[in-house]
Amino acid sequence: MQIAERMKGVSGSAIRELFKLLGDPAIISFGGGNPSKACFPKEEIRQITDDLLREKSDILLQYGATEGYMPLRRAYLDYILPSNGLHGELENVLALTGSMQGLDLLCKAVINPGDVVLVEEPSFLGALQTFHVAQAKLVTVPLHEDGLHVDELEAIVKEHHPVMFYTIPTFQNPSGYVTGVEARKAIARLAAEYDMLVIEDDPYASLRFTGEKLPTIKSFDTSDNVIVLTSFSKTISPGLRVALCYGNKELIRKMTIAKQGSDTHSPNLNQAIVAEFINRGMMDKHIEFISGVYAKSAGVMIDAMNEYFPEFVKYQAPVGGLFIWCTLPEGWDAEDLFRRAVERKVAFVPGAPFHTNEGAGKNTFRLNFSAEPEERIREGIKRLGELIREMAAEK
Ligand SMILES: Cc1ncc(COP(=O)(O)O)c(C=O)c1O
C-alpha cells in the first residue's frame, strides 16, 4: 500500500496519544486543553436544542450551505466581530468545523509544498502538524514572556519572506504568553510590507482574568492580509466543533471551495445552537462565569506550585487562558519527568512537541488548570513537586 509523501515524517500528536490516558479516572490530568465539565452550559444548550428541533428541524436536519448557517454568520458579523472592533460582510465569513479545519483549509488554499510558513517557537502542535502535512517549510520566531519581539520578527520576515505567519497572540498555547500592542501593530505592518498572510488564531482571548482586552492584529490590518480564526471550543463546547473565520473575500471563497471537498458543510444543528446562544444574549454572561472559574483554578494551581515546586522551576502566574508553561533547568528532559509522573498518576504535556527546531524545549512542559477540580489540582501538583525534588536529588 502506498502512503503519500506528505504523510512521511508526520507522527501522531502527543496530545492525542495522551487522551488515551484520560480514560483512567485515577489519572490527574493537566494534559489536554479541555474546558471544565462544570463550564459547559448544559441547561442552556438543552433548552436551545429543544426549541430548534421543534421549530426548525426541517432546515437543520437537511443539507446546508458550505459557507455556513446564515444566522450564525450574521451573529458573528453583528456581535462577535464588533465586540473586537471589527466589521465585515457575509463574503468575509466562513463557518468551520472547529478552527482546526480553518488551518487545514488555509493550507489547501494558500500553501504549495516547500513554501515558508513562520510559526512561534513554541506553538500549538495541532497547527504544526497541519503545516507539516501541507509540506510547508517551517521557520520559527522566538516567543518570550512578553510575547513576540518586533526586531526579531522583522529580521526573520526580511530574511525568509514567509508566505504565511501563524500566531496565537493572546494567552498562547502552549506558553500562555501575550503579545503586546506594539508587536500586534508591527505584525499588521509586516503583513502589508511583505504581502504575508497572517493567521490570527485567538481561541483564548476572551478567557481573561484581569486587565484590559488587547486590540486584535486584524484591527491594525490595512492590507487585508490578516485572517482571524474564532473558535467556540473553549468558551461553549469543543464537542460541538463550531468555529468561524473572517478575512479577505477572495481567500474565503477559495477556502469555501476547499471545504466543499472536505466536509460539504459544518453540522447545521451545532451551528444553530451557537447562533442561538449568541442571539439570546447568553455569551457575555457565560464567558464572565467561566473566566471566574478558570481564574480560581489558575490561582489554586499557582499557589500549589509556589508551595510544592522547587525554586529552580520557572513559570509565570497566568492572567488568562488555560495553561501554565514551566521551564526546568538546562539539561533536564521533561519527557523523563512525564514518564515517572504517569506512574504516580499525574499527566501533563512535555514541551518538546510544541517546538519546531530539533532538540528545542526539552526542559519545558505545559500544565492545564481547567480540567480538574481544586483538590485534584493541589494533589497533582504536590506529587509533581515531590517527583521533581527526587529527580533533582538523583542528578
Ligand atoms: C491555538 C489553538 N488553535 C486551535 C485549536 C483548536 O480549536 P478547535 O477546537 O476550534 O478546532 C486549539 C485547541 O486546543 C488551540 O489551542
Coordinates of C-alpha atoms and ligand atoms in Angstrom, one line a residue:
M1 CA 0.0 0.0 0.0
Q2 CA 1.3 3.4 -0.9
I3 CA 1.4 6.2 1.7
A4 CA 1.6 9.7 0.4
E5 CA 4.9 11.7 0.6
R6 CA 3.1 14.4 2.6
M7 CA 2.5 12.0 5.5
K8 CA 6.1 10.9 5.8
G9 CA 7.8 12.1 8.9
V10 CA 4.5 13.3 10.4
S11 CA 3.9 11.5 13.7
G12 CA 0.7 11.4 15.7
S13 CA 0.1 14.3 18.0
A14 CA 1.4 13.7 21.5
I15 CA -1.8 15.2 22.9
R16 CA -4.0 12.7 21.0
E17 CA -1.8 9.9 22.4
L18 CA -2.3 11.5 25.8
F19 CA -6.1 11.4 25.5
K20 CA -5.9 7.6 25.8
L21 CA -4.6 8.1 29.3
L22 CA -7.5 10.3 30.3
G23 CA -9.8 7.2 30.2
D24 CA -8.2 6.2 33.5
P25 CA -10.1 8.2 36.2
A26 CA -7.3 7.8 38.7
I27 CA -5.0 9.9 36.5
I28 CA -4.9 13.6 37.5
S29 CA -4.6 15.2 34.1
F30 CA -3.0 18.6 33.5
G31 CA -2.6 17.4 29.9
G32 CA -5.2 18.4 27.2
G33 CA -6.7 21.8 26.7
N34 CA -10.1 20.6 27.9
P35 CA -12.6 23.1 29.3
S36 CA -14.0 22.1 32.7
K37 CA -17.1 19.9 32.6
A38 CA -18.6 22.3 35.1
C39 CA -18.3 25.1 32.5
F40 CA -20.4 23.5 29.8
P41 CA -23.7 25.5 29.5
K42 CA -25.7 22.2 29.5
E43 CA -29.1 23.5 30.5
E44 CA -29.0 26.4 28.0
I45 CA -27.9 24.0 25.2
R46 CA -30.6 21.5 26.2
Q47 CA -33.3 24.2 26.0
I48 CA -31.9 25.7 22.8
T49 CA -31.7 22.3 21.1
D50 CA -35.3 21.5 22.1
D51 CA -36.6 24.8 20.7
L52 CA -34.5 24.4 17.5
L53 CA -35.7 20.8 16.8
R54 CA -39.3 21.9 17.5
E55 CA -39.2 25.0 15.2
K56 CA -36.5 24.4 12.6
S57 CA -35.9 20.6 12.2
D58 CA -36.8 20.6 8.5
I59 CA -34.0 23.1 7.8
L60 CA -31.5 21.8 10.4
L61 CA -31.7 18.1 9.5
Q62 CA -31.3 18.9 5.8
Y63 CA -28.0 19.6 3.9
G64 CA -26.9 23.2 4.4
A65 CA -24.7 25.8 2.8
T66 CA -20.9 25.3 2.7
E67 CA -20.5 29.0 3.7
G68 CA -22.3 28.2 7.0
Y69 CA -25.7 28.6 8.7
M70 CA -26.8 32.1 7.9
P71 CA -28.0 33.1 11.4
L72 CA -24.5 32.1 12.8
R73 CA -22.7 34.1 10.2
R74 CA -24.9 37.1 11.0
A75 CA -24.5 36.7 14.7
Y76 CA -20.7 36.7 14.1
L77 CA -20.9 39.8 12.0
D78 CA -23.3 41.6 14.3
Y79 CA -22.0 40.7 17.7
I80 CA -18.7 38.8 17.9
L81 CA -16.6 40.8 15.4
P82 CA -17.9 44.3 16.5
S83 CA -17.1 43.4 20.1
N84 CA -13.5 43.0 18.9
G85 CA -13.5 46.3 16.9
L86 CA -14.0 44.5 13.6
H87 CA -16.6 44.9 10.9
G88 CA -17.2 42.8 7.8
E89 CA -19.7 41.4 5.2
L90 CA -21.0 38.0 4.7
E91 CA -18.4 37.3 2.0
N92 CA -15.7 37.8 4.6
V93 CA -17.0 35.0 6.8
L94 CA -16.9 31.2 6.6
A95 CA -18.2 28.7 9.2
L96 CA -15.8 25.9 10.2
T97 CA -15.9 22.5 11.8
G98 CA -13.5 23.7 14.5
S99 CA -10.7 26.2 13.9
M100 CA -8.5 23.2 13.2
Q101 CA -10.4 23.0 9.9
G102 CA -9.6 26.6 9.2
L103 CA -5.9 25.8 9.4
D104 CA -6.3 22.8 7.0
L105 CA -8.4 24.9 4.5
L106 CA -5.9 27.7 4.7
C107 CA -3.1 25.3 3.8
K108 CA -5.1 23.9 0.9
A109 CA -5.9 27.4 -0.4
V110 CA -2.5 29.0 0.1
I111 CA 0.4 26.7 0.6
N112 CA 2.5 25.0 -2.1
P113 CA 5.0 22.3 -1.0
G114 CA 8.2 24.0 0.2
D115 CA 6.6 27.3 1.0
V116 CA 7.9 29.0 4.1
V117 CA 5.4 29.3 7.0
L118 CA 6.5 31.3 10.0
V119 CA 5.5 29.9 13.4
E120 CA 6.1 30.9 17.0
E121 CA 8.6 28.8 19.0
P122 CA 6.9 27.2 20.8
S123 CA 3.5 26.9 19.1
F124 CA 0.2 24.8 19.1
L125 CA 1.2 21.4 18.0
G126 CA -2.1 20.7 16.1
A127 CA -1.2 23.6 13.8
L128 CA 2.4 22.5 13.4
Q129 CA 1.1 19.0 12.3
T130 CA -1.3 20.6 9.8
F131 CA 1.6 22.7 8.3
H132 CA 3.8 19.6 8.1
V133 CA 1.1 17.7 6.2
A134 CA 0.9 20.6 3.8
Q135 CA 4.7 20.2 3.2
A136 CA 5.4 23.7 4.4
K137 CA 9.0 24.6 5.4
L138 CA 8.6 25.9 8.9
V139 CA 10.7 28.8 10.2
T140 CA 10.4 30.0 13.8
V141 CA 10.3 33.2 15.6
P142 CA 11.1 33.0 19.4
L143 CA 8.2 33.8 21.8
H144 CA 9.2 35.5 25.0
E145 CA 7.4 36.0 28.3
D146 CA 6.3 39.4 27.0
G147 CA 5.3 37.9 23.6
L148 CA 6.9 38.5 20.2
H149 CA 9.8 41.0 19.9
V150 CA 9.4 43.3 16.9
D151 CA 13.1 43.4 16.0
E152 CA 13.4 39.6 15.9
L153 CA 10.2 39.2 13.9
E154 CA 11.1 41.9 11.4
A155 CA 14.6 40.4 10.8
I156 CA 13.2 36.9 10.2
V157 CA 10.4 38.1 7.9
K158 CA 13.0 40.1 5.9
E159 CA 15.3 37.1 5.6
H160 CA 12.8 34.3 4.8
H161 CA 9.8 36.1 3.2
P162 CA 7.2 33.7 4.6
V163 CA 4.0 33.1 2.7
M164 CA 2.1 32.8 5.9
F165 CA 2.7 33.7 9.6
Y166 CA 0.7 31.7 12.2
T167 CA 0.3 33.5 15.6
I168 CA -1.7 33.0 18.7
P169 CA -1.4 36.5 20.2
T170 CA -3.3 36.1 23.5
F171 CA -2.7 33.5 26.2
Q172 CA -0.8 31.4 23.7
N173 CA -1.0 27.7 23.5
P174 CA 1.3 26.3 25.0
S175 CA 3.0 29.2 26.8
G176 CA 0.1 31.4 28.0
Y177 CA 2.2 34.4 26.9
V178 CA 0.6 37.5 25.4
T179 CA 1.9 39.6 22.5
G180 CA 1.8 43.3 23.2
V181 CA 0.1 46.1 21.3
E182 CA 3.2 47.4 19.6
A183 CA 4.1 43.9 18.2
R184 CA 0.5 43.5 17.0
K185 CA 0.8 46.7 15.1
A186 CA 4.1 45.6 13.7
I187 CA 2.7 42.3 12.5
A188 CA 0.0 44.1 10.6
R189 CA 2.6 46.4 9.1
L190 CA 4.8 43.5 8.1
A191 CA 1.8 41.7 6.5
A192 CA 1.4 44.7 4.2
E193 CA 5.1 45.3 3.5
Y194 CA 5.9 41.7 2.6
D195 CA 2.4 40.6 1.3
M196 CA 2.4 38.0 4.1
L197 CA -0.8 36.3 5.1
V198 CA -1.2 36.4 8.9
I199 CA -3.4 33.8 10.7
E200 CA -4.6 35.3 14.0
D201 CA -5.7 32.3 16.0
D202 CA -7.2 33.6 19.2
P203 CA -9.3 31.0 21.0
Y204 CA -8.3 32.0 24.5
A205 CA -8.5 35.8 24.2
S206 CA -11.9 36.1 26.0
L207 CA -10.8 33.9 28.9
R208 CA -9.2 36.9 30.6
F209 CA -8.9 37.0 34.5
T210 CA -7.6 40.6 34.9
G211 CA -6.6 43.6 32.8
E212 CA -7.9 45.2 29.7
K213 CA -8.6 43.3 26.5
L214 CA -6.0 44.0 23.8
P215 CA -6.8 45.1 20.2
T216 CA -6.6 42.3 17.6
I217 CA -3.9 42.3 15.0
K218 CA -6.8 42.4 12.4
S219 CA -7.8 45.8 13.8
F220 CA -4.5 47.2 12.6
D221 CA -4.7 45.4 9.2
T222 CA -4.5 47.9 6.3
S223 CA -3.7 45.3 3.5
D224 CA -6.5 42.7 4.1
N225 CA -3.7 40.2 4.8
V226 CA -4.9 39.1 8.3
I227 CA -7.3 36.3 8.7
V228 CA -9.0 35.7 12.1
L229 CA -9.9 32.3 13.5
T230 CA -12.7 32.4 16.1
S231 CA -13.4 29.2 17.9
F232 CA -16.2 28.4 20.4
S233 CA -14.4 25.3 21.7
K234 CA -13.0 27.0 24.8
T235 CA -16.0 29.2 25.5
I236 CA -19.0 27.0 24.8
S237 CA -18.0 23.4 24.0
P238 CA -15.2 21.7 21.9
G239 CA -17.5 18.8 21.1
L240 CA -19.9 21.0 19.1
R241 CA -16.9 21.7 16.7
V242 CA -18.1 25.2 15.8
A243 CA -15.7 28.0 14.7
L244 CA -15.7 30.8 12.1
C245 CA -13.1 32.7 10.2
Y246 CA -13.1 36.2 9.0
G247 CA -10.8 37.6 6.3
N248 CA -10.1 38.5 2.7
K249 CA -13.1 37.7 0.4
E250 CA -11.1 36.0 -2.3
L251 CA -9.3 33.8 0.2
I252 CA -12.6 33.0 2.0
R253 CA -14.0 31.9 -1.4
K254 CA -11.1 29.6 -2.1
M255 CA -11.4 28.1 1.4
T256 CA -15.1 27.6 0.8
I257 CA -14.3 25.6 -2.3
A258 CA -11.8 23.5 -0.4
K259 CA -14.4 22.9 2.3
Q260 CA -16.9 21.6 -0.3
G261 CA -14.4 18.8 -0.9
S262 CA -13.7 18.3 2.8
D263 CA -17.0 18.1 4.7
T264 CA -19.6 19.8 2.5
H265 CA -20.6 22.0 5.5
S266 CA -20.4 22.0 9.2
P267 CA -23.3 20.4 11.1
N268 CA -26.3 22.7 10.9
L269 CA -27.7 21.9 14.4
N270 CA -24.4 22.7 16.1
Q271 CA -24.0 26.0 14.2
A272 CA -27.7 26.8 15.1
I273 CA -27.0 26.1 18.8
V274 CA -24.1 28.5 18.8
A275 CA -26.1 31.2 16.9
E276 CA -29.0 30.9 19.4
F277 CA -26.6 31.1 22.3
I278 CA -25.2 34.4 20.9
N279 CA -28.6 35.8 19.8
R280 CA -30.2 35.0 23.2
G281 CA -27.5 37.2 24.8
M282 CA -26.0 34.3 26.8
M283 CA -22.4 34.7 25.6
D284 CA -21.1 37.6 27.8
K285 CA -22.6 36.2 31.0
H286 CA -21.3 32.7 30.3
I287 CA -17.8 34.0 29.5
E288 CA -17.7 36.0 32.7
F289 CA -18.7 32.9 34.6
I290 CA -16.2 30.6 33.1
S291 CA -13.4 33.2 33.3
G292 CA -14.1 33.4 37.0
V293 CA -14.0 29.6 37.4
Y294 CA -10.7 29.4 35.5
A295 CA -9.1 32.3 37.4
K296 CA -9.9 30.4 40.6
S297 CA -8.4 27.2 39.3
A298 CA -5.3 29.0 38.0
G299 CA -4.9 30.6 41.4
V300 CA -5.1 27.2 43.1
M301 CA -2.5 25.7 40.8
I302 CA -0.1 28.7 41.2
D303 CA -0.5 28.6 45.0
A304 CA 0.3 24.8 45.0
M305 CA 3.2 25.3 42.6
N306 CA 4.6 28.0 44.9
E307 CA 4.3 25.7 47.8
Y308 CA 5.5 22.4 46.3
F309 CA 7.8 23.1 43.3
P310 CA 11.5 23.8 43.9
E311 CA 12.6 27.3 43.1
F312 CA 14.5 26.2 40.0
V313 CA 11.3 25.5 38.2
K314 CA 10.4 28.8 36.4
Y315 CA 6.8 29.8 35.5
Q316 CA 4.5 32.9 35.2
A317 CA 1.2 33.3 37.0
P318 CA -1.4 33.4 34.2
V319 CA -3.7 36.3 33.6
G320 CA -5.9 34.3 31.3
G321 CA -6.3 31.2 29.1
L322 CA -5.9 27.7 30.2
F323 CA -2.2 27.0 30.6
I324 CA 0.9 27.5 32.8
W325 CA 4.2 27.0 31.0
C326 CA 7.1 25.6 33.1
T327 CA 10.8 25.6 32.4
L328 CA 13.2 23.2 34.2
P329 CA 17.0 23.9 34.3
E330 CA 19.1 23.2 31.2
G331 CA 19.8 19.5 30.8
W332 CA 16.5 18.3 32.2
D333 CA 14.2 16.2 30.0
A334 CA 10.5 16.8 30.7
E335 CA 9.7 13.5 28.9
D336 CA 11.6 11.6 31.7
L337 CA 9.5 13.6 34.2
F338 CA 6.4 12.8 32.3
R339 CA 7.0 9.0 32.3
R340 CA 7.7 9.0 36.0
A341 CA 4.7 11.3 36.7
V342 CA 2.3 9.0 34.9
E343 CA 3.5 6.1 37.2
R344 CA 2.3 8.4 40.0
K345 CA -1.0 9.0 38.2
V346 CA -0.3 12.6 37.1
A347 CA -0.2 13.7 33.4
F348 CA 0.9 16.9 31.6
V349 CA 2.4 17.6 28.2
P350 CA 6.2 17.7 27.7
G351 CA 7.2 20.8 25.8
A352 CA 9.4 19.4 23.0
P353 CA 6.5 18.6 20.6
F354 CA 5.4 22.2 20.7
H355 CA 8.8 23.1 19.3
T356 CA 9.9 23.1 15.6
N357 CA 13.6 23.2 16.0
E358 CA 15.4 19.9 16.7
G359 CA 16.2 19.4 20.4
A360 CA 14.4 22.6 21.4
G361 CA 12.2 22.9 24.5
K362 CA 13.2 19.5 26.1
N363 CA 13.4 21.2 29.5
T364 CA 9.8 22.7 29.2
F365 CA 6.3 21.4 29.9
R366 CA 2.8 22.6 29.9
L367 CA 0.2 22.4 32.7
N368 CA -3.5 22.8 32.1
F369 CA -5.5 24.1 35.0
S370 CA -9.1 23.9 33.7
A371 CA -10.0 20.3 33.6
E372 CA -9.5 19.1 37.2
P373 CA -11.3 20.1 40.4
E374 CA -9.4 22.1 43.0
E375 CA -8.5 19.2 45.4
R376 CA -7.0 17.2 42.5
I377 CA -5.1 20.2 41.2
R378 CA -3.4 20.5 44.7
E379 CA -2.8 16.8 44.9
G380 CA -1.4 16.5 41.4
I381 CA 1.0 19.5 41.9
K382 CA 2.1 18.1 45.2
R383 CA 3.0 14.7 43.6
L384 CA 4.8 16.5 40.7
G385 CA 6.7 18.7 43.1
E386 CA 7.9 15.7 45.1
L387 CA 8.9 13.9 42.0
I388 CA 10.9 16.9 40.7
R389 CA 12.7 17.2 44.0
E390 CA 13.5 13.4 43.9
M391 CA 14.8 13.7 40.4
A392 CA 17.0 16.7 41.3
A393 CA 18.5 14.7 44.2
E394 CA 19.4 11.9 41.8
K395 CA 21.3 14.3 39.4
Ligands
LIG1 C1 -4.3 27.8 19.5 C2 -5.3 26.8 19.1 N1 -5.9 26.8 18.0 C3 -6.9 26.0 17.6 C4 -7.3 25.0 18.5 C5 -8.3 24.0 18.0 O1 -9.6 24.6 18.2 P1 -10.9 23.9 17.6 O2 -11.4 23.1 18.7 O3 -11.8 25.1 17.3 O4 -10.5 23.2 16.4 C6 -6.7 24.9 19.7 C7 -7.1 23.8 20.6 O5 -6.5 23.5 21.6 C8 -5.7 25.8 20.1 O6 -5.1 25.8 21.3

